[in-house]
mmCIF file of N, CA and C in Angstrom:
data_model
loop_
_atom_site.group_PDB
_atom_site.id
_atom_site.type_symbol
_atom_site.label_atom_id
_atom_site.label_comp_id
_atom_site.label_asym_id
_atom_site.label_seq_id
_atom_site.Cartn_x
_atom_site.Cartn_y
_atom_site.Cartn_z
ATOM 1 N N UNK A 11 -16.118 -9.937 -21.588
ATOM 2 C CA UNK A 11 -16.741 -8.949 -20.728
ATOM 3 C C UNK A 11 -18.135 -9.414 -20.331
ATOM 4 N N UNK A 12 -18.379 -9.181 -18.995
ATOM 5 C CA UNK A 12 -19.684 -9.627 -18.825
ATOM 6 C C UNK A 12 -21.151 -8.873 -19.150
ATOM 7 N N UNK A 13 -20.961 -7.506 -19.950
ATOM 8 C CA UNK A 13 -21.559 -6.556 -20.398
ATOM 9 C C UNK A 13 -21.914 -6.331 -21.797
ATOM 10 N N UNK A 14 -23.031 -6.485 -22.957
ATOM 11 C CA UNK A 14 -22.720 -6.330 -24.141
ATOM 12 C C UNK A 14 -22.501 -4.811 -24.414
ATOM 13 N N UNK A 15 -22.996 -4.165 -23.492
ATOM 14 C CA UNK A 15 -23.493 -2.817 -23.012
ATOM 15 C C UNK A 15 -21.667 -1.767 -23.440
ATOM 16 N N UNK A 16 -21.434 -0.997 -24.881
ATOM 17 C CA UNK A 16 -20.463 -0.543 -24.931
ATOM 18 C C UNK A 16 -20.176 0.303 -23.495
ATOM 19 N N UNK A 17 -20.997 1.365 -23.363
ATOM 20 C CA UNK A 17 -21.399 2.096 -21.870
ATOM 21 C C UNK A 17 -20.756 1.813 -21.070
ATOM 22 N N UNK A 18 -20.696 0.623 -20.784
ATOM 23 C CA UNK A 18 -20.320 -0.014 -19.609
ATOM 24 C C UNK A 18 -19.385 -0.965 -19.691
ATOM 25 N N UNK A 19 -17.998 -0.344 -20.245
ATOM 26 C CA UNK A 19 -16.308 -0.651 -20.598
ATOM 27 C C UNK A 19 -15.635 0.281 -20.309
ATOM 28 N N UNK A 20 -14.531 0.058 -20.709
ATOM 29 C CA UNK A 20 -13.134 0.364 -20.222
ATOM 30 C C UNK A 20 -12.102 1.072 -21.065
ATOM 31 N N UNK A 21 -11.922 1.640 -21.933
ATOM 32 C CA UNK A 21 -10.948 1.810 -23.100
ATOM 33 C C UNK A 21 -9.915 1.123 -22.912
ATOM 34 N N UNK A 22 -9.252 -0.150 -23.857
ATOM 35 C CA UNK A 22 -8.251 -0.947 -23.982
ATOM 36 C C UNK A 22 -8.322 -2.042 -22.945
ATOM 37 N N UNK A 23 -9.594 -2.404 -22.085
ATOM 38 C CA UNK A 23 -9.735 -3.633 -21.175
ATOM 39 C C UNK A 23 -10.554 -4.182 -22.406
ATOM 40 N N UNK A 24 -10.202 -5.641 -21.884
ATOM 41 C CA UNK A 24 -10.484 -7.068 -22.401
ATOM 42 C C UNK A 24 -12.481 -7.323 -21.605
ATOM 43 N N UNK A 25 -12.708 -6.632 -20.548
ATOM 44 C CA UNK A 25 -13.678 -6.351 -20.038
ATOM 45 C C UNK A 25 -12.997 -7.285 -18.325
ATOM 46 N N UNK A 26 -14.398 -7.629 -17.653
ATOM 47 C CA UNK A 26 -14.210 -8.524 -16.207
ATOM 48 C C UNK A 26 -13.924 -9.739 -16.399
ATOM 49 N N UNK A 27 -13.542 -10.399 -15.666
ATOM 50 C CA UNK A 27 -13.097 -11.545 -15.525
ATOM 51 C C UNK A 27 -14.774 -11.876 -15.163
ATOM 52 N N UNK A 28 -14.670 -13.844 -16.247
ATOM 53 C CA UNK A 28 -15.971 -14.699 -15.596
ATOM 54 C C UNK A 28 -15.957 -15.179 -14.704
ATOM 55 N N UNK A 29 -17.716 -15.377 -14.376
ATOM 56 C CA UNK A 29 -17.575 -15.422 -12.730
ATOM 57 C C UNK A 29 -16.828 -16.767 -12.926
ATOM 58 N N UNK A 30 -16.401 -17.379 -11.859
ATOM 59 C CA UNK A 30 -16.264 -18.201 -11.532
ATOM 60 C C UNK A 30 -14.368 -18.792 -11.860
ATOM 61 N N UNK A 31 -13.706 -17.472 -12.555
ATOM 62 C CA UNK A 31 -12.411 -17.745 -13.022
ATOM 63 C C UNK A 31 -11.995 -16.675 -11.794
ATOM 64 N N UNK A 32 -11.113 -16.887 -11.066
ATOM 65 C CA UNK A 32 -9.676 -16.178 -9.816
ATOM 66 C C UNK A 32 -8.474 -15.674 -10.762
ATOM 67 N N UNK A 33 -8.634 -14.538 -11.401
ATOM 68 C CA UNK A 33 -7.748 -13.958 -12.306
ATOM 69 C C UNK A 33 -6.010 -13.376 -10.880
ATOM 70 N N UNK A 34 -4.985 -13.441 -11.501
ATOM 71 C CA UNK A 34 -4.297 -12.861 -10.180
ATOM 72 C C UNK A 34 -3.324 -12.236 -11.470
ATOM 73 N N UNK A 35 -2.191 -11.468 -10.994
ATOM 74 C CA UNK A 35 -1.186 -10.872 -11.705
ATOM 75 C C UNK A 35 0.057 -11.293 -11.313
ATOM 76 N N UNK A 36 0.540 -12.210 -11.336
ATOM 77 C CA UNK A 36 1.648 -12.464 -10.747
ATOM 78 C C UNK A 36 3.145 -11.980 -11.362
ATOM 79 N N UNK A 37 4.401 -11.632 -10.570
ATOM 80 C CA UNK A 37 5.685 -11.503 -11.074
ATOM 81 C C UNK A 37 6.008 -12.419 -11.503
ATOM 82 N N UNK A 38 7.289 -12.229 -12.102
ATOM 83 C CA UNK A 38 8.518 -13.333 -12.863
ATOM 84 C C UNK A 38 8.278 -14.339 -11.168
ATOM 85 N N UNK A 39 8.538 -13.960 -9.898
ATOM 86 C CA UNK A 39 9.499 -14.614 -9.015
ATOM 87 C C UNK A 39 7.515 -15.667 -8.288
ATOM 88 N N UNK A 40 6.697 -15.334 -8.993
ATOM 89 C CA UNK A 40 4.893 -15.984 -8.328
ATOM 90 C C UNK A 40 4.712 -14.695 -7.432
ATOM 91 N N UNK A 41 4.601 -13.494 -7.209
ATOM 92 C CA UNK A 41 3.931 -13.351 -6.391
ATOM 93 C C UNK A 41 2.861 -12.206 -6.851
ATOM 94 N N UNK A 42 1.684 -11.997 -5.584
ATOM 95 C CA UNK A 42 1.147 -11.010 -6.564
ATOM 96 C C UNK A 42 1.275 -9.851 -6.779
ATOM 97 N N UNK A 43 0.646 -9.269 -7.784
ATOM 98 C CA UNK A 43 1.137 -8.203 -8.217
ATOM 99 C C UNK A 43 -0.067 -6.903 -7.479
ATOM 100 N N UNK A 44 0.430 -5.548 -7.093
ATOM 101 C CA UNK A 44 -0.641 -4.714 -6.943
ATOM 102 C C UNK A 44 -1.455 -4.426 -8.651
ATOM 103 N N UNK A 45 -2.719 -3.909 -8.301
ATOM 104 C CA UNK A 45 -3.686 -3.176 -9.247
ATOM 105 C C UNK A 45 -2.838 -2.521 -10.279
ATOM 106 N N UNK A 46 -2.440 -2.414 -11.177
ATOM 107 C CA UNK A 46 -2.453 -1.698 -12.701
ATOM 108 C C UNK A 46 -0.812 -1.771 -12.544
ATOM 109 N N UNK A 47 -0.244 -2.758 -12.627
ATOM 110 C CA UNK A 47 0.820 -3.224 -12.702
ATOM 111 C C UNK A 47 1.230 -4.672 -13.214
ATOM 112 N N UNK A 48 1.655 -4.500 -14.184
ATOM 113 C CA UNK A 48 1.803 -5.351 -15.461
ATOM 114 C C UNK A 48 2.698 -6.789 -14.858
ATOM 115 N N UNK A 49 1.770 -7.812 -15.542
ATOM 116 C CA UNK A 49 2.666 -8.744 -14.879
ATOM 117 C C UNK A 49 2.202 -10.221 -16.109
ATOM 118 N N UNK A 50 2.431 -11.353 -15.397
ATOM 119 C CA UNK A 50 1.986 -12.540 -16.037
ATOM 120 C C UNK A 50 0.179 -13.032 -15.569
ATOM 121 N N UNK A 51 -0.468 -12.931 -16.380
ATOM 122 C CA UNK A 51 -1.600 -13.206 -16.456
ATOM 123 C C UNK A 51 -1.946 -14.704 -15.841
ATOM 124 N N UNK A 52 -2.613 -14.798 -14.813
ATOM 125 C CA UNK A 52 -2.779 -16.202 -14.329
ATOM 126 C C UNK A 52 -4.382 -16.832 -14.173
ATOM 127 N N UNK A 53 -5.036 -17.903 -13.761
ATOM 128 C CA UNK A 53 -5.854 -18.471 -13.293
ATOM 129 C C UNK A 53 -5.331 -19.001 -11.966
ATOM 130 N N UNK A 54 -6.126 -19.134 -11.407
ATOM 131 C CA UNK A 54 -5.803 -19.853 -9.779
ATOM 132 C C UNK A 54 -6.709 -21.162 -9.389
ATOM 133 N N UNK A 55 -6.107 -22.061 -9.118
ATOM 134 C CA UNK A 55 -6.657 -23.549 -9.111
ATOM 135 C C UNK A 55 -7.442 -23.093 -8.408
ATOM 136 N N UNK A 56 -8.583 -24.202 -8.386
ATOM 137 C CA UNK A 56 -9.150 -24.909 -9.332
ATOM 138 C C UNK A 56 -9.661 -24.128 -10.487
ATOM 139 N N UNK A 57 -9.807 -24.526 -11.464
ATOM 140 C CA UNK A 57 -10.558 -23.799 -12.246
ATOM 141 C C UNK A 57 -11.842 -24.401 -12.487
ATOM 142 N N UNK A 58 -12.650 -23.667 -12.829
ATOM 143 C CA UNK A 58 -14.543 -23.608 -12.745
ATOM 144 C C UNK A 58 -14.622 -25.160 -13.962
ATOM 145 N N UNK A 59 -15.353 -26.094 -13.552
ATOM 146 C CA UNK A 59 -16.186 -27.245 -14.644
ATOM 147 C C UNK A 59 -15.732 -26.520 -15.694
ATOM 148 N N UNK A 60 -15.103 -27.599 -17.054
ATOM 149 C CA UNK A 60 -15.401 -27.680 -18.697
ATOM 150 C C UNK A 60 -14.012 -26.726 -18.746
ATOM 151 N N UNK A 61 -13.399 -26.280 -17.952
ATOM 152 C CA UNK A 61 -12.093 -25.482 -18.289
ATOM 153 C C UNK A 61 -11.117 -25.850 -19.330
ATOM 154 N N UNK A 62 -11.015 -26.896 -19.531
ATOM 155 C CA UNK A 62 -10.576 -27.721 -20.430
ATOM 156 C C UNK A 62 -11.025 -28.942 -20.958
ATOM 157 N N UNK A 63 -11.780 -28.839 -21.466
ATOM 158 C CA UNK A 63 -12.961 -29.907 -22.032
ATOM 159 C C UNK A 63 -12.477 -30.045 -23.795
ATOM 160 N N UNK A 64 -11.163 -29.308 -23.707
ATOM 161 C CA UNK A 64 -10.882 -29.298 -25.346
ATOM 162 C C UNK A 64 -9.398 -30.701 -25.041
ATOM 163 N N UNK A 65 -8.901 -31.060 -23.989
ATOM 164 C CA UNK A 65 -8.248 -31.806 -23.529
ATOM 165 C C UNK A 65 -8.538 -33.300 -23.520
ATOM 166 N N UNK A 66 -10.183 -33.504 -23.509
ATOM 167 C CA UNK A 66 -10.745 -35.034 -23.490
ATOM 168 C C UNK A 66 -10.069 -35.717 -24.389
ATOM 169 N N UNK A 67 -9.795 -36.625 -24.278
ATOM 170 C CA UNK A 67 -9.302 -37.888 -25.046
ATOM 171 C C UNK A 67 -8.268 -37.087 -26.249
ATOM 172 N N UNK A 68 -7.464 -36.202 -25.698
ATOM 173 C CA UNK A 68 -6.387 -35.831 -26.675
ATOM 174 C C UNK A 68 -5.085 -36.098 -25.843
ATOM 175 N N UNK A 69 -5.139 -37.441 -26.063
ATOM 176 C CA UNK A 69 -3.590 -37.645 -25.399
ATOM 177 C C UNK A 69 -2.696 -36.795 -26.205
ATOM 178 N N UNK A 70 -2.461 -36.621 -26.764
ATOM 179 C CA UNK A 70 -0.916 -36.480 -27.815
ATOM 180 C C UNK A 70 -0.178 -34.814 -26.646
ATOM 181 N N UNK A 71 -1.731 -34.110 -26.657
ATOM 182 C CA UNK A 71 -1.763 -32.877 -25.726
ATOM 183 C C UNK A 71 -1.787 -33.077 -23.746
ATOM 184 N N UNK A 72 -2.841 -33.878 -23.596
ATOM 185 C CA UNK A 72 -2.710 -34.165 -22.344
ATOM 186 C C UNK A 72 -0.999 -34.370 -21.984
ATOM 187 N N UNK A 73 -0.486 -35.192 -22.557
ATOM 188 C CA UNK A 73 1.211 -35.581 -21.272
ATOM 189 C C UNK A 73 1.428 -33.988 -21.645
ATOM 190 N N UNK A 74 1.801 -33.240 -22.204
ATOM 191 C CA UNK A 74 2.391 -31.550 -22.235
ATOM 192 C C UNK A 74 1.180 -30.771 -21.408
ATOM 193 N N UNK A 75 0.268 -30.926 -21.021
ATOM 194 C CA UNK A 75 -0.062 -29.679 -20.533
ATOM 195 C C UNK A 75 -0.157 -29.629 -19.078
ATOM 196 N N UNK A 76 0.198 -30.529 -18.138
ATOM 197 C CA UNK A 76 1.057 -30.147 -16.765
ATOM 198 C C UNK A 76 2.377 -28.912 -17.089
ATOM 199 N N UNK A 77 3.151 -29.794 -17.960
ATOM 200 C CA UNK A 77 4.726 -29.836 -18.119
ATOM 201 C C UNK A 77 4.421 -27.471 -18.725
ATOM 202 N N UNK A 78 3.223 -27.237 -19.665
ATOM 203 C CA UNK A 78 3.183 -26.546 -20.171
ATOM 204 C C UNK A 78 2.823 -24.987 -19.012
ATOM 205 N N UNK A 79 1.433 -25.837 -18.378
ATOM 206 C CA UNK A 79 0.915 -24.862 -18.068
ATOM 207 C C UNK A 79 0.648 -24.694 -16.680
ATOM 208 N N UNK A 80 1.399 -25.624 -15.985
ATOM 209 C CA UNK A 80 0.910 -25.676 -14.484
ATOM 210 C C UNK A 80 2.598 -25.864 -13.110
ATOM 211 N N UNK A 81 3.249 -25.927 -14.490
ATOM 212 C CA UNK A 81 4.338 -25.820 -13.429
ATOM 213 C C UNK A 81 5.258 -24.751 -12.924
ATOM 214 N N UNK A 82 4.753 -23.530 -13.622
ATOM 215 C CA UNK A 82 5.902 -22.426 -13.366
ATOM 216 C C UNK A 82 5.187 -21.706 -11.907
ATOM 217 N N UNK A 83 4.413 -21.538 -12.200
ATOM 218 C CA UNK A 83 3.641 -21.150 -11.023
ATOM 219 C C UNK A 83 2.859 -21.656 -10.022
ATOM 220 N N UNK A 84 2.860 -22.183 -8.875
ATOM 221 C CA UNK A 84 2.515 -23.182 -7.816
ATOM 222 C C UNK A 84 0.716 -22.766 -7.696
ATOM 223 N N UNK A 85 0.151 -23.393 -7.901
ATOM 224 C CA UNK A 85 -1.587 -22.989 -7.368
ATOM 225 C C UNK A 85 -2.105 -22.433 -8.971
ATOM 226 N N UNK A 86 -1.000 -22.118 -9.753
ATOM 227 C CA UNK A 86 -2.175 -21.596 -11.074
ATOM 228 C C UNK A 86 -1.683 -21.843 -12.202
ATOM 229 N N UNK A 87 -2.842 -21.586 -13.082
ATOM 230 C CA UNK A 87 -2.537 -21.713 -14.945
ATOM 231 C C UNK A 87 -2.303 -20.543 -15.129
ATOM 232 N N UNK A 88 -0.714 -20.875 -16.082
ATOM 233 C CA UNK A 88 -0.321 -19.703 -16.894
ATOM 234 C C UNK A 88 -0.855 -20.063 -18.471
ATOM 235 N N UNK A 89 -1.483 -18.258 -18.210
ATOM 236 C CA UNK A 89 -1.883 -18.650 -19.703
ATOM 237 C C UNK A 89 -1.287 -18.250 -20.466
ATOM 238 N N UNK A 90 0.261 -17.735 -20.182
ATOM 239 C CA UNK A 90 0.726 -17.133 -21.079
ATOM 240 C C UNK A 90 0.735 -15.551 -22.017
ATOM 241 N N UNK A 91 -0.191 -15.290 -21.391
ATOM 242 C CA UNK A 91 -0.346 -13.612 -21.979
ATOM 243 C C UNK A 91 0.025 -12.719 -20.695
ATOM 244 N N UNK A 92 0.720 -11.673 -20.975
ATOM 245 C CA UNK A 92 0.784 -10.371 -19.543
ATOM 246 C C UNK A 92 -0.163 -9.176 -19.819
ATOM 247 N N UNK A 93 -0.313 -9.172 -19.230
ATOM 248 C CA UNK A 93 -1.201 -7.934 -18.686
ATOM 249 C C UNK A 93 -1.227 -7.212 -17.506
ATOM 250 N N UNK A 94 -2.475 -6.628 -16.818
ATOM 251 C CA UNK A 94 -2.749 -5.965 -15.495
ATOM 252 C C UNK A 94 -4.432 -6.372 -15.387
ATOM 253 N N UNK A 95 -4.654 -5.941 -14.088
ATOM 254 C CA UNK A 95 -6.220 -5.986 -13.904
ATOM 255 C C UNK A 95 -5.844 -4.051 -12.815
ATOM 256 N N UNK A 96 -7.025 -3.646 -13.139
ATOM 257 C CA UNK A 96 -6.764 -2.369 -12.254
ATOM 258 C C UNK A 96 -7.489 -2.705 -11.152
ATOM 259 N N UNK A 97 -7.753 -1.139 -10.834
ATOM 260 C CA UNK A 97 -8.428 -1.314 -9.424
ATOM 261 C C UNK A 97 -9.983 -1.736 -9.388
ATOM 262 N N UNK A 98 -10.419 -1.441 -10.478
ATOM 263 C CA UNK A 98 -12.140 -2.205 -10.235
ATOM 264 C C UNK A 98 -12.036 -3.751 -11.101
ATOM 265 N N UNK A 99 -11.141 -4.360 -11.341
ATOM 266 C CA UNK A 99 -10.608 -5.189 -11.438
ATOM 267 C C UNK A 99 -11.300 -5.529 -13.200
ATOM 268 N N UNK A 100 -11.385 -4.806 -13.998
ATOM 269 C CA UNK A 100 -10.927 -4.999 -15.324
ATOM 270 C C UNK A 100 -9.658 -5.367 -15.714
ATOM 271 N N UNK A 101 -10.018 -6.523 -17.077
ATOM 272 C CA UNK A 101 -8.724 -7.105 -17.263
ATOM 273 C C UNK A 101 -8.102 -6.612 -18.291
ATOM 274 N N UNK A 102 -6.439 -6.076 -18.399
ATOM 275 C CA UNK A 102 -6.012 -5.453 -19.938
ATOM 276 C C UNK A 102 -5.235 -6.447 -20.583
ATOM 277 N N UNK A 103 -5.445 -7.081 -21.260
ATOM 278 C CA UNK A 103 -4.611 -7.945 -22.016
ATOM 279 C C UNK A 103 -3.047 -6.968 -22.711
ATOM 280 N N UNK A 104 -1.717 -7.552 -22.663
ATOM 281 C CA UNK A 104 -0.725 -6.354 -23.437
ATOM 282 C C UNK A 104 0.266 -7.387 -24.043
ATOM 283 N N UNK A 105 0.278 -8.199 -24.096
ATOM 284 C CA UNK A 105 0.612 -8.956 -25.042
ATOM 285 C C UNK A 105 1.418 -10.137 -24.685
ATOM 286 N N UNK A 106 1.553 -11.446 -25.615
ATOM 287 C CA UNK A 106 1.888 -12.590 -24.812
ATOM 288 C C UNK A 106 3.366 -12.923 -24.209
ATOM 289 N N UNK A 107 3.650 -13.491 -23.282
ATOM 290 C CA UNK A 107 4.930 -13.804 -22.592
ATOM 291 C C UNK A 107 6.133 -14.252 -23.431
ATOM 292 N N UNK A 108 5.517 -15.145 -24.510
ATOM 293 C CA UNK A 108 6.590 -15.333 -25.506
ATOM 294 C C UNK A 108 7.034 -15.084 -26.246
ATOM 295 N N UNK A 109 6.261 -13.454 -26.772
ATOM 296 C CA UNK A 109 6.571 -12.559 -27.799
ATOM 297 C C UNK A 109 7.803 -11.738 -27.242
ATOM 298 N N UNK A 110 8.989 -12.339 -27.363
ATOM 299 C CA UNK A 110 10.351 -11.924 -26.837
ATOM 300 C C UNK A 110 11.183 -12.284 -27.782
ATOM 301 N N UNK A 111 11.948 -11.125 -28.478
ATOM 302 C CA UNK A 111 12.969 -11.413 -29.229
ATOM 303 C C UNK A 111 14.541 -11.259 -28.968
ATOM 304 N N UNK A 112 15.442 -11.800 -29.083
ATOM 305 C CA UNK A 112 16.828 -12.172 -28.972
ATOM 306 C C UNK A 112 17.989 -10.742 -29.056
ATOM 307 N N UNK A 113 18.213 -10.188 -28.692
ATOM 308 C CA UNK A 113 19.132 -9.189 -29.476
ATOM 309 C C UNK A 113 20.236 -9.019 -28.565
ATOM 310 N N UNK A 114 21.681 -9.613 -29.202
ATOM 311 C CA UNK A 114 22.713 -9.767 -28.984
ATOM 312 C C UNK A 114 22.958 -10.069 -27.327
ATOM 313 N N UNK A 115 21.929 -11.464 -27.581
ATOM 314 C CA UNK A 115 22.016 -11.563 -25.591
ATOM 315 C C UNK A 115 21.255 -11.318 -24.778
ATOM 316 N N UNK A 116 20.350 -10.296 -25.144
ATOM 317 C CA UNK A 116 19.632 -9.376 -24.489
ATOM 318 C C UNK A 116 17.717 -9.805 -24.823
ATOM 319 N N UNK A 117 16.878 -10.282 -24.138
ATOM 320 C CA UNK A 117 15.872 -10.847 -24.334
ATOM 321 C C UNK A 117 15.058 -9.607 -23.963
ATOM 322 N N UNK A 118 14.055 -9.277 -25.233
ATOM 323 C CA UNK A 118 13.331 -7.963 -25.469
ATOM 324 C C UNK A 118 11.748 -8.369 -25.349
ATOM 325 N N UNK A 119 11.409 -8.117 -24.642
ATOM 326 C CA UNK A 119 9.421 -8.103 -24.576
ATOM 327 C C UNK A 119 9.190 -7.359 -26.285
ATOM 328 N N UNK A 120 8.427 -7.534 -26.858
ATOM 329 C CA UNK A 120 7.932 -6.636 -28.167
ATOM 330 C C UNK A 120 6.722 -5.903 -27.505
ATOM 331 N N UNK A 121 6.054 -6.593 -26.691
ATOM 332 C CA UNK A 121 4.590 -5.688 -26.346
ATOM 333 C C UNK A 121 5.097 -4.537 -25.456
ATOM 334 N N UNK A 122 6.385 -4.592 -24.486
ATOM 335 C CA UNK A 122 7.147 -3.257 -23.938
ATOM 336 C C UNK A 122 7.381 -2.289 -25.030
ATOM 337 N N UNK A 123 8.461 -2.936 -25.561
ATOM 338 C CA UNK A 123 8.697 -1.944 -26.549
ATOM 339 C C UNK A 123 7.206 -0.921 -27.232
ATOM 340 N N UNK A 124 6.304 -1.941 -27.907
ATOM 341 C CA UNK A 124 5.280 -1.166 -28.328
ATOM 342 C C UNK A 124 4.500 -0.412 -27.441
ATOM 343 N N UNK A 125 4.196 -0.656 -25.873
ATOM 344 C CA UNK A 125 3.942 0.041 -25.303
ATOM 345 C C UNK A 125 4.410 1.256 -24.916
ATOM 346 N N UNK A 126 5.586 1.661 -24.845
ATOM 347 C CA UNK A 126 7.172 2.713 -24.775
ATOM 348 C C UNK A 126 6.660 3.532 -26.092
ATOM 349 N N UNK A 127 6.630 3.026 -27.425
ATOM 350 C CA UNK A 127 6.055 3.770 -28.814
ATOM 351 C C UNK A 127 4.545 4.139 -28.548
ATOM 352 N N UNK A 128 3.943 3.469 -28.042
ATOM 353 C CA UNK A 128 2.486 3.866 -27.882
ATOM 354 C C UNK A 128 2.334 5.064 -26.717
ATOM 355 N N UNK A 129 3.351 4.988 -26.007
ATOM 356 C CA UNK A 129 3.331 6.647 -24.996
ATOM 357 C C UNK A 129 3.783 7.734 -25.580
ATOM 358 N N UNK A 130 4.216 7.574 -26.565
ATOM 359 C CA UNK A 130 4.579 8.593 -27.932
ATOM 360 C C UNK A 130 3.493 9.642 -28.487
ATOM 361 N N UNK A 131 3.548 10.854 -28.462
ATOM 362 C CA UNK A 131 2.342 11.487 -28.968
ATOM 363 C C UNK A 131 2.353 11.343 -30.555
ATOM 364 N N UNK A 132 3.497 11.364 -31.128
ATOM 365 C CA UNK A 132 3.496 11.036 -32.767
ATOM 366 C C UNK A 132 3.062 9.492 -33.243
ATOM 367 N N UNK A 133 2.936 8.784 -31.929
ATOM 368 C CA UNK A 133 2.701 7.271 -32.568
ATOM 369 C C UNK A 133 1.464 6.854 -32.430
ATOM 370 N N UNK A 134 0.244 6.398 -33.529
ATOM 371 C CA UNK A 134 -0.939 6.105 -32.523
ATOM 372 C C UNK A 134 -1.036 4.482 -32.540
ATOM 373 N N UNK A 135 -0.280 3.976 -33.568
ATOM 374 C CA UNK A 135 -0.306 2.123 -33.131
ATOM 375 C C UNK A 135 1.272 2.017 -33.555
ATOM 376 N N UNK A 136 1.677 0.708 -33.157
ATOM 377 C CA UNK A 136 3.030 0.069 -33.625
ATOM 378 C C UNK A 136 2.874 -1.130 -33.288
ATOM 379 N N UNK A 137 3.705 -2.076 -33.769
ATOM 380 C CA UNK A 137 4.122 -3.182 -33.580
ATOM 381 C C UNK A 137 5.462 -3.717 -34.286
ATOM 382 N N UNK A 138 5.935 -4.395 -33.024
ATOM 383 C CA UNK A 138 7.734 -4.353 -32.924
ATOM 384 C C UNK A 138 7.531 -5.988 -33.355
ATOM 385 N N UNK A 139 8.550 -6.466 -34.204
ATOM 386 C CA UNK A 139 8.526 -7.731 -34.444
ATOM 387 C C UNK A 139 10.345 -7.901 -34.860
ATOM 388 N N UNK A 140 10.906 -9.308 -34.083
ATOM 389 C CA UNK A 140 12.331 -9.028 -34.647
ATOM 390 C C UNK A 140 12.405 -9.539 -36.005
ATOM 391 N N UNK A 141 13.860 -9.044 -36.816
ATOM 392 C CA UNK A 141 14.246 -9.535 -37.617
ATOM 393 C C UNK A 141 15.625 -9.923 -37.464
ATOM 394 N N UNK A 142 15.636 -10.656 -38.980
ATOM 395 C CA UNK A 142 17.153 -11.536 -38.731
ATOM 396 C C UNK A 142 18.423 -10.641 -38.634
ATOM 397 N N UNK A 143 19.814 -10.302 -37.740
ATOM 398 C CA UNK A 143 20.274 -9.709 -38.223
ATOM 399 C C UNK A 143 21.925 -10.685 -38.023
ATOM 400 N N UNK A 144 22.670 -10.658 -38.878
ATOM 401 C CA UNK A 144 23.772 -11.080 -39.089
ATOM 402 C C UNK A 144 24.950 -11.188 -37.522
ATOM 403 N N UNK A 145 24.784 -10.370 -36.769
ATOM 404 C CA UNK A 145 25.386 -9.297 -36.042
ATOM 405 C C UNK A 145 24.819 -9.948 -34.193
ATOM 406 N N UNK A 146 23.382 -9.183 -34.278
ATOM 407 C CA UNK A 146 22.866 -9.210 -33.089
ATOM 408 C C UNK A 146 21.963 -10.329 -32.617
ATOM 409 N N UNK A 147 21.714 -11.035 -33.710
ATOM 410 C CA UNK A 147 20.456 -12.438 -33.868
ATOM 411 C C UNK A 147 19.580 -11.829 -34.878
ATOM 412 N N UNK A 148 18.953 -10.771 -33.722
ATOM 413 C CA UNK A 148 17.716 -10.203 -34.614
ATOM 414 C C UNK A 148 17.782 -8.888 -33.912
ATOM 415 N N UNK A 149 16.669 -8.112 -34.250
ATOM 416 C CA UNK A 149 16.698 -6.591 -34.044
ATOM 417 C C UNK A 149 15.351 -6.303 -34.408
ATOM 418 N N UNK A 150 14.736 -5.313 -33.478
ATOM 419 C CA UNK A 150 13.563 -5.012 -33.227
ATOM 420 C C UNK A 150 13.262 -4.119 -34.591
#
């Protein structure tokens, strides 16, 4: 957040995007997403000097991180987490893309699910994680 200022937040935003980062929301299919509608969390090329300065001389990582992070989506880095940005363009982080578990075929978001329990008036936190099950793979 660019604010240390509690005052001046969001309840459950991550705070603004830094200057100099092009945050977008994109669908499964790249495109963008409207204001407070949950999607895949992106960067948009170029990204700002030192963006990856943890990359220098780490080959072993360099050949994977085209292959990782730049090819699903044409023009940007996926970073892998979904979220929304609303309309004054705070960012909500809701949890990462690969937190998806298996059940009999059926590929389950866990941060949906917990979000679905978190609209619950009896629920005030959860978290869905699969387990092994004989039957279905696993089960929420």
């Amino acid at each position: 957040s660019l604010s240390s200022d509690p005052a001046i937040s969001k309840l459950g935003s991550c705070g603004l995007p830094i200057p100099g980062y092009s945050l977008s929301i994109l669908s499964d299919n790249s495109q963008p997403l409207p204001p407070n509608s949950i999607g895949n969390i992106s960067i948009r090329l170029p990204t700002p000097p030192g963006f990856t300065t943890g990359l220098y001389n780490d080959n072993s990582f360099q050949s994977n991180f085209s292959r990782l992070y730049l090819t699903r989506f044409k023009g940007y880095y996926e970073t892998g987490d979904a979220g929304m940005i609303d309309e004054d363009n705070w960012l909500y982080v809701m949890s990462r893309t690969d937190d998806v578990i298996n059940v009999a075929g059926h590929r389950l978001a866990t941060g949906q699910l917990e979000e679905v329990l978190g609209g619950m008036e009896e629920v005030a936190e959860s978290a869905v994680v699969g387990m092994k099950d004989e039957v279905k793979g696993e089960i929420p």
